[in-house]
C-alpha angles and dihedrals in degrees: 000000000000113000111243134208115257110282093235093059100032121120098234093184090061090048091050088052089054090053092046092052093048096048097043093046095043100044107016120105141144118272107251086340089290115156116240093029134105132184136165123244112232095224140013141243094042138104124269096247092046090055092051089057092056122098112289113252101191095170094051088057091049089057089047086059089052092051091050090051089053090053090045092054090053090047089055092050096050100030096234135099118249093232102035134277096284096058127071118276119252090251092053091049090049091052091050089048092055087053089049092050092052093047094044089048090060098269096307139085092215119101138158098273122073094199090057090052092046091057091052092046091053094047095047089048089056090044091053090053090049090051090052091052092049094040092237124150124247104084093117093053091049090049091053090051092051092046090055093047094045089059088055092051092047090054093047097046100079139151092256109124088009096295138316130113128284117243097218143004088266083076094207100112131053111190149162095254090066103027097051100052091041089053090050091049092051090048093051093048095050101259093121096156092060091042093052092047091054093047091049090050090053091051093047098044110024108024113111107206092194091062098024092229142099123267124220108259156286118275123201106224133193112309091017097288112156117225123193115226097207101186117131114220127186095228094053091064093053103065091039087057090047093051093048091052093045092051094044125182121130099274091053093044091050090052090048092053092048090049092053089052092048092051090051091051100041112022103050137093132194119259127181111230125206089253088066091251120131107224132193104238129184116268114252125208107218128246135327114040089342089064089076100043101090094042088061091051091049092052091060096038086059089058089053091047092061100035109113092200090071123077121267089248094053093046091049091050093051092045093050092051091052098041097044093047090049091048092053092049091048093050090048096054120121126215114233111238119232092244097053121105088236090063090066088069093053095253117148106172135045119193126212127257092228124034091224093054123062120239089243085072101041097034110021120177109294096024122123112252121216123222097224094061094048093047088051093054090047091048092052092048089050089051089052090049090052091052092043092051092057095043094049 
């Protein structure tokens, strides 16, 4: 384990830059060697063509866009690129990535899963705002993408089961993973009535008062029977929190504060930090799709941590969850040795799958490293940088 600086004095922006450099260099590549494109490999080490034959993870790429937007916002604030002046800016990479996603998805941004599309809609909305701030072109293309995706969300947000958004084009499952990010997207694009209706449906149908959190969804079974999928996932709580904060108003803010408290009570694990302190860190959910779950929660906890409409106690709770989880991931990082295959891609750090377990255990030298887990670590470090920027 590499000894860290104390979390209270650490430069989290610099740490987020380290994560950004490692992820973009390790996983980033052109799509089919086409100029002006960017895409992330799903696993390293492996060749570019082999990665393009792997299963298509649309929503992982959408979160890669979001991470690049985070880095781009920090570039704008400090006037320097995250990976040096000779390499593309984060915003430029994100724009190329959106091109890569559309091309890889057979010349469209529409797919069979409404939650996937919601993540891309949210990330391109943030990218468009970054482009406006940096006076870069691309707003029209982003607007066309969002117009296409908004039509999808409108069609999936029906009165079946009393409201909510379908998860997929099979239209047999309405769940939090689709409804919450669609609600957040509607809230951010000014359709507050639809956003509030979706949030209220979540609270009426999927909120578990015993745990204070949102369950997974309602499935329409054979013969029309409705079955509750009661699982509690970390990433489901994140976009609900984001939508509540975006909508505002005291009832929504009260729900947001209660949700932060519930996450602190139910979705944390102890981790021993290098300082000797035992911290409550966010629970992580392994590899594959689960490798992104906690990063999504941390992104929206960071919004709560800096929202002045919430109480000091709630903001402090959210901030501690983000910072201490980021600290544990930072302490658990592993330097890539010069002889490793990963080093050929320019990577220099690998982050752990779980904050309480160092990367030397989950990803020892020679092991294949999965994109989702590294995006998650980067996302959590970006969340810590956002909190740190406000507090300092």
